XYZ file of C-alpha atoms in Angstrom:
248
model
C 24.911 7.167 21.201
C 22.024 6.371 18.801
C 22.578 4.689 15.489
C 22.356 6.960 12.448
C 18.962 6.985 10.651
C 18.488 4.407 7.972
C 19.391 5.763 4.490
C 20.155 4.778 0.951
C 23.652 5.362 -0.337
C 23.649 6.307 -4.103
C 26.393 6.319 -6.691
C 26.337 6.227 -10.515
C 28.813 4.887 -12.990
C 28.064 4.915 -16.747
C 24.275 4.838 -16.288
C 24.219 2.179 -13.609
C 22.808 3.577 -10.333
C 23.897 1.675 -7.188
C 21.563 1.960 -4.206
C 23.091 0.720 -0.929
C 20.947 -0.310 2.060
C 22.619 1.684 4.904
C 21.309 0.810 8.357
C 24.173 -1.173 9.744
C 23.017 -0.724 13.324
C 20.062 -2.971 12.577
C 21.837 -5.133 9.930
C 19.879 -3.268 7.180
C 16.519 -4.606 8.605
C 13.440 -3.338 6.839
C 12.130 -0.569 9.099
C 9.389 1.715 8.091
C 12.006 4.408 7.472
C 14.279 2.154 5.284
C 11.331 0.987 3.124
C 10.335 4.649 2.619
C 13.916 5.677 1.690
C 14.399 2.823 -0.817
C 10.973 3.463 -2.467
C 11.901 7.179 -2.865
C 15.318 6.175 -4.482
C 13.712 3.727 -6.873
C 11.188 6.373 -7.923
C 13.990 8.749 -8.726
C 15.747 5.995 -10.874
C 12.438 5.264 -12.700
C 12.023 8.971 -13.598
C 15.673 9.580 -14.656
C 16.192 8.770 -18.406
C 19.963 8.646 -17.724
C 19.670 5.549 -15.458
C 20.008 2.404 -17.550
C 19.971 -0.089 -14.665
C 19.935 -0.287 -10.870
C 22.180 -2.232 -8.558
C 20.777 -2.947 -5.174
C 23.489 -3.721 -2.621
C 24.276 -3.020 1.102
C 26.681 -1.726 3.566
C 28.127 -3.967 6.350
C 28.083 -7.768 6.449
C 24.347 -8.274 6.024
C 22.331 -7.471 2.859
C 19.147 -7.419 4.834
C 18.052 -9.119 8.090
C 14.386 -9.004 7.198
C 11.710 -6.940 8.997
C 12.882 -4.690 11.757
C 11.076 -6.166 14.736
C 11.193 -2.859 16.714
C 9.939 -0.793 13.832
C 8.358 -2.976 11.301
C 7.021 -1.612 7.992
C 3.306 -1.849 7.281
C 2.771 -5.021 5.207
C 1.026 -2.982 2.547
C 4.141 -0.721 2.276
C 6.265 -3.784 1.826
C 4.038 -5.109 -0.877
C 4.273 -1.747 -2.661
C 8.049 -1.719 -2.505
C 8.401 -5.291 -3.812
C 6.063 -4.497 -6.665
C 7.966 -1.284 -7.368
C 11.140 -3.292 -7.869
C 9.342 -5.771 -10.095
C 7.634 -3.032 -12.131
C 10.612 -0.639 -12.345
C 11.227 0.104 -16.079
C 14.871 -0.512 -15.492
C 16.548 -3.840 -14.758
C 17.354 -4.243 -11.073
C 20.407 -6.304 -10.141
C 20.991 -7.491 -6.605
C 24.583 -7.571 -5.368
C 25.052 -9.493 -2.174
C 28.276 -9.878 -0.161
C 26.658 -10.842 3.160
C 23.777 -12.518 4.856
C 20.116 -12.355 3.747
C 17.238 -13.228 5.986
C 13.454 -13.355 5.758
C 12.178 -10.093 4.091
C 15.548 -9.611 2.598
C 14.982 -12.613 0.518
C 11.839 -10.786 -0.845
C 14.007 -8.042 -2.083
C 16.351 -10.509 -3.699
C 13.486 -12.305 -5.471
C 12.019 -9.001 -6.688
C 15.173 -8.168 -8.560
C 15.658 -9.297 -12.121
C 19.184 -10.712 -11.725
C 20.824 -11.578 -8.332
C 24.441 -12.325 -7.597
C 26.105 -13.157 -4.348
C 29.587 -13.932 -3.040
C 30.216 -17.511 -2.017
C 30.367 -16.699 1.683
C 26.840 -15.323 1.667
C 24.116 -17.098 3.696
C 20.365 -17.230 3.369
C 17.402 -18.207 5.502
C 13.608 -17.853 5.580
C 13.468 -17.347 9.404
C 9.772 -16.316 9.667
C 8.617 -19.745 11.040
C 11.170 -19.491 13.827
C 9.455 -16.385 15.197
C 5.894 -17.586 14.781
C 4.923 -15.955 11.518
C 4.983 -16.978 7.743
C 6.827 -15.612 4.771
C 3.503 -14.224 3.489
C 4.206 -10.890 1.690
C 7.557 -11.981 0.337
C 5.869 -14.989 -1.246
C 4.576 -12.717 -4.004
C 7.960 -12.516 -5.731
C 9.610 -15.573 -4.173
C 7.092 -18.357 -5.179
C 6.801 -17.511 -8.906
C 10.607 -17.475 -9.240
C 11.613 -20.553 -7.297
C 11.447 -24.316 -7.500
C 8.431 -25.365 -5.224
C 9.938 -28.568 -3.948
C 13.206 -26.987 -2.989
C 11.513 -23.995 -1.470
C 9.290 -26.105 0.758
C 12.241 -27.310 2.823
C 13.677 -23.865 3.603
C 10.222 -22.228 4.074
C 9.143 -24.861 6.541
C 12.360 -25.258 8.584
C 13.957 -21.899 8.584
C 17.274 -23.569 7.939
C 20.340 -21.580 6.779
C 21.536 -22.404 3.309
C 24.365 -21.248 1.078
C 24.670 -19.660 -2.361
C 24.879 -22.961 -4.240
C 21.446 -23.935 -2.835
C 20.152 -20.457 -3.550
C 21.130 -20.767 -7.192
C 19.449 -24.204 -7.422
C 16.366 -22.797 -5.720
C 16.098 -19.875 -8.206
C 16.793 -17.064 -5.720
C 20.162 -16.292 -7.239
C 21.347 -16.024 -10.818
C 24.960 -16.635 -9.901
C 27.445 -17.033 -7.044
C 31.140 -16.240 -7.239
C 34.160 -15.675 -5.069
C 34.370 -12.139 -6.502
C 30.832 -10.881 -7.051
C 31.916 -7.808 -8.921
C 33.870 -9.748 -11.503
C 30.710 -11.992 -12.007
C 28.537 -8.918 -12.474
C 30.898 -7.087 -14.869
C 29.611 -8.779 -18.065
C 26.096 -8.364 -16.831
C 26.323 -4.722 -16.354
C 28.234 -4.380 -19.600
C 25.434 -6.015 -21.409
C 22.781 -3.807 -19.761
C 24.766 -0.686 -20.704
C 24.869 -1.932 -24.398
C 21.093 -2.520 -24.548
C 18.450 0.007 -25.748
C 16.393 1.450 -22.883
C 13.074 0.758 -24.673
C 14.158 -2.830 -25.367
C 15.186 -3.329 -21.740
C 11.893 -2.027 -20.400
C 9.734 -4.119 -22.669
C 11.877 -7.296 -22.236
C 11.548 -6.866 -18.456
C 7.724 -6.580 -18.856
C 7.744 -9.985 -20.644
C 9.861 -11.542 -17.863
C 7.791 -10.222 -14.951
C 4.312 -10.704 -16.286
C 3.780 -13.916 -14.217
C 5.148 -12.343 -11.095
C 2.839 -9.361 -11.423
C -0.151 -11.774 -11.961
C 0.605 -13.234 -8.509
C 0.645 -9.701 -7.014
C -2.658 -8.918 -8.614
C -4.212 -12.178 -7.410
C -2.715 -12.638 -3.902
C -1.430 -9.336 -2.555
C -4.507 -8.442 -0.510
C -4.831 -11.922 1.007
C -1.189 -12.181 1.926
C -1.066 -8.639 3.388
C -3.909 -9.565 5.720
C -2.311 -12.835 6.653
C 0.967 -11.059 7.449
C -0.850 -8.537 9.671
C -2.786 -11.193 11.452
C 0.137 -13.352 12.193
C 2.346 -10.501 13.437
C -0.436 -9.606 15.941
C -0.741 -13.184 17.258
C 0.411 -14.488 20.706
C 2.820 -16.933 19.071
C 4.434 -14.107 17.129
C 4.808 -11.985 20.262
C 6.501 -14.904 21.990
C 8.737 -15.638 18.968
C 9.911 -12.120 18.524
C 10.533 -11.719 22.287
C 12.507 -14.938 22.262
C 14.515 -13.742 19.222
C 15.372 -10.430 20.881
C 16.183 -12.151 24.095
C 18.341 -14.674 22.190
C 16.529 -17.767 23.601
C 14.516 -20.567 22.286
C 10.764 -19.866 21.894
C 8.328 -21.614 24.220
C 7.268 -24.104 21.530
C 10.676 -25.463 20.725
C 10.938 -29.145 21.637
């Protein structure tokens, strides 16, 4: 029996549209299909005047496992998706109650506000499979502390929500993420749509400067690394659940 096609669940409560990554068979990995579906849902939200804010969340125990190694998205498509979140004229709030890996952290960093439960875990695992966190650096680097980021970028270590808050990836962590987000969503509902859009433009200006300056170079780097022999070995080792040949 094959897994259902990746999709985006959608609900709306008082002007807040919730988009749920729904590809539990691959732990919500960013496949070409999931990237396309999420981009389409975000476009709908941008064009709907009744949407005041967007919550990006997930089904299952993983927010996003990173790129789908069996059906990876084109790096340019991932850049477009991350920029779409940053540029969306509505605040985007990440709601995480599970694990986040690699490309999933790019989604998290692209959001304006991010909250996670205290049992969530995070890791930039790209170095473990022979590539680099290239494309996701576009939103990650401008929004995080460089000294703290260096450790987790270079080692691929797992870290928790407290570290993610210190790093700048999360706004807050709580035992009950919905309780933590309640005043946030209430505030967004009470705010004028024009004011929200323009305030978001002020907050994202530096992030978008990074996209303008570095997107082409990092897209090319991502494509080059994913096509390399070390990446082939790293991805094969990951799928076979063994150490890569370079591990010492």
